[in-house]
Short mmCIF file of C-alpha atoms in Angstrom, two decimals:
data_model
loop_
_atom_site.label_atom_id
_atom_site.label_comp_id
_atom_site.label_asym_id
_atom_site.label_seq_id
_atom_site.Cartn_x
_atom_site.Cartn_y
_atom_site.Cartn_z
CA MET A 1 55.40 76.85 -70.01
CA THR A 2 56.04 79.88 -67.14
CA GLN A 3 57.93 79.00 -64.12
CA ASP A 4 54.95 79.26 -61.50
CA SER A 5 53.78 76.31 -63.63
CA VAL A 6 56.61 73.91 -63.57
CA ILE A 7 56.77 74.77 -60.04
CA THR A 8 53.21 73.79 -59.31
CA ILE A 9 53.88 70.77 -61.07
CA VAL A 10 57.42 69.53 -58.97
CA GLY A 11 55.02 70.56 -56.07
CA THR A 12 52.49 68.69 -57.24
CA ILE A 13 54.61 65.37 -57.78
CA VAL A 14 57.00 65.42 -54.36
CA THR A 15 52.75 65.90 -52.50
CA ILE A 16 51.75 63.40 -53.65
CA LEU A 17 55.91 61.21 -54.45
CA SER A 18 54.97 61.91 -50.34
CA MET A 19 51.90 60.67 -49.46
CA GLY A 20 52.06 57.02 -51.02
CA ILE A 21 55.49 57.10 -48.95
CA THR A 22 53.34 57.95 -45.50
CA ILE A 23 50.39 55.67 -47.23
CA TRP A 24 53.21 53.27 -46.93
CA GLN A 25 54.76 53.58 -43.50
CA ALA A 26 51.54 53.42 -42.15
CA SER A 27 51.10 50.04 -43.43
CA GLU A 28 53.91 48.72 -41.68
CA ALA A 29 53.60 50.85 -39.08
CA ARG A 30 50.25 48.40 -38.27
CA SER A 31 52.32 45.36 -39.65
CA TYR A 32 54.66 45.54 -37.10
CA LYS A 33 51.73 46.85 -34.38
CA ASN A 34 50.13 43.30 -35.24
CA GLN A 35 53.69 41.21 -34.82
CA ILE A 36 53.87 42.67 -31.21
CA LYS A 37 50.38 42.04 -30.49
CA SER A 38 51.00 38.41 -31.47
CA ASP A 39 54.59 38.93 -29.47
CA ILE A 40 53.11 39.73 -26.20
CA ARG A 41 50.39 36.91 -26.54
CA LYS A 42 52.79 34.13 -27.63
CA ILE A 43 55.08 35.34 -24.19
CA ASN A 44 51.30 35.53 -22.10
CA LEU A 45 50.62 31.94 -22.89
CA THR A 46 54.21 31.08 -22.45
CA ASN A 47 53.78 31.98 -18.85
CA ILE A 48 50.57 30.11 -18.87
CA SER A 49 51.52 27.31 -19.35
CA ASP A 50 54.45 27.26 -16.88
CA SER A 51 52.25 28.60 -14.21
CA LEU A 52 49.85 25.53 -14.94
CA LYS A 53 52.89 22.93 -15.13
CA ARG A 54 53.49 24.24 -12.15
CA ALA A 55 49.83 24.14 -10.49
CA GLN A 56 49.77 20.52 -11.84
CA GLU A 57 52.89 19.63 -10.20
CA GLU A 58 50.41 20.61 -6.75
CA ILE A 59 47.56 18.98 -7.92
CA ARG A 60 49.83 16.04 -8.85
CA LYS A 61 50.31 16.07 -4.51
CA LEU A 62 47.31 16.02 -3.52
CA PRO A 63 45.72 13.08 -1.32
CA THR A 64 43.14 11.17 -2.96
CA ALA A 65 41.93 10.22 0.51
CA SER A 66 42.17 10.44 4.13
CA GLN A 67 44.09 7.72 4.83
CA ASP A 68 46.98 9.07 2.14
CA ILE A 69 48.00 12.39 4.53
CA LYS A 70 51.65 11.95 5.04
CA ARG A 71 53.23 12.90 8.03
CA GLY A 72 53.86 16.95 7.42
CA MET A 73 51.48 17.65 4.34
CA ARG A 74 49.46 20.12 4.29
CA PRO A 75 46.65 19.36 2.21
CA ILE A 76 45.04 23.30 2.12
CA GLU A 77 49.22 24.81 1.75
CA LEU A 78 48.16 22.47 -1.77
CA ILE A 79 44.67 23.81 -2.79
CA ARG A 80 46.18 27.16 -1.95
CA LYS A 81 49.87 27.39 -4.43
CA THR A 82 47.73 25.82 -7.12
CA ARG A 83 45.05 28.49 -6.79
CA GLU A 84 47.77 30.77 -7.03
CA HIS A 85 48.36 29.34 -10.45
CA PHE A 86 44.84 29.67 -11.53
CA ASP A 87 45.06 32.94 -10.69
CA LEU A 88 47.90 33.87 -12.09
CA ALA A 89 46.40 32.42 -15.46
CA LEU A 90 43.09 33.61 -15.39
CA SER A 91 44.51 37.05 -14.58
CA THR A 92 46.63 37.52 -17.34
CA ILE A 93 43.40 35.87 -20.05
CA ASN A 94 40.87 38.32 -21.68
CA ALA A 95 37.86 36.13 -22.02
CA ASN A 96 36.52 37.43 -24.86
CA GLY A 97 40.16 37.30 -26.83
CA PRO A 98 41.30 34.18 -28.51
CA ASP A 99 42.21 32.18 -25.55
CA GLY A 100 39.13 32.05 -23.82
CA ASN A 101 38.51 28.08 -24.69
CA ILE A 102 41.99 28.08 -21.74
CA ARG A 103 39.77 30.48 -19.22
CA THR A 104 36.97 28.29 -19.93
CA LEU A 105 39.40 24.68 -19.24
CA ILE A 106 41.04 26.66 -16.20
CA ILE A 107 37.50 27.91 -14.37
CA GLU A 108 36.16 24.54 -14.35
CA ALA A 109 39.89 23.76 -12.80
CA GLN A 110 38.81 25.72 -9.99
CA LYS A 111 35.39 24.72 -8.75
CA ARG A 112 36.93 21.54 -8.76
CA LEU A 113 39.40 22.59 -6.53
CA ASN A 114 36.67 23.97 -4.21
CA SER A 115 34.21 20.62 -4.86
CA TYR A 116 37.85 18.77 -3.85
CA GLU A 117 38.88 21.31 -0.94
CA ILE A 118 34.99 21.02 1.15
CA THR A 119 35.89 17.25 0.84
CA MET A 120 38.50 17.37 2.40
CA ASN A 121 37.70 19.60 5.09
CA GLU A 122 34.36 17.50 5.32
CA GLY A 123 37.46 14.26 5.88
CA SER A 124 36.95 12.76 2.85
CA PRO A 125 38.07 14.46 -0.17
CA ASN A 126 36.50 12.97 -3.30
CA PRO A 127 39.02 10.84 -5.59
CA GLN A 128 37.28 11.81 -8.67
CA ASP A 129 37.49 16.22 -7.87
CA VAL A 130 41.86 15.68 -8.06
CA HIS A 131 41.73 13.36 -11.27
CA ASP A 132 38.78 15.79 -13.67
CA LEU A 133 40.90 18.93 -11.80
CA GLN A 134 44.27 17.11 -13.38
CA SER A 135 42.18 15.80 -16.56
CA LYS A 136 40.96 19.77 -17.63
CA ILE A 137 44.52 20.92 -16.39
CA GLN A 138 46.05 19.09 -18.56
CA ASP A 139 43.77 19.88 -21.83
CA ALA A 140 44.22 23.60 -21.02
CA VAL A 141 48.62 22.79 -21.04
CA SER A 142 48.12 21.37 -24.37
CA ILE A 143 45.66 23.97 -26.52
CA THR A 144 48.40 26.40 -25.18
CA SER A 145 50.80 24.86 -26.15
CA THR A 146 48.69 24.46 -29.28
CA ALA A 147 48.17 28.25 -29.58
CA ILE A 148 52.09 29.05 -28.99
CA TYR A 149 53.30 26.39 -32.00
CA GLN A 150 50.28 27.97 -34.61
CA MET A 151 51.41 31.73 -33.50
CA GLU A 152 55.46 30.51 -34.17
CA GLY A 153 54.14 28.36 -37.55
CA LYS A 154 54.90 25.19 -36.28
CA ILE A 155 52.12 23.60 -36.91
#
């Protein structure tokens, strides 16, 4: 075997080893990328859950009858704050992503909030709107918590 042949064989072996290392590093990078996506989704779901819980607090304060409006209570302000929480959550959730079902519940709750606002402005709020609104947001919070627990491997 000549010196050229030995150099060629050694060069080929080094190239094959380098290629193997490159493939391994690429697969590790893909794994890290998926982990980062999962972590970002978990952070977003946690923020959504917190926002929806604050919305629930506002919803609980909504009067179910015009006689229930206490001095200093401003139902329009409660509706505005609730709407802000919904908007924050909706702007975070991808409609076609894995959390589309949460988005759907929030949109349905938003429709109930709009219906409540109309009846409130007419002077006779519909208590069923408040109950449905609270139920849908509670379902969204539960689904969000379940998704977070699944991502953490607790379920």
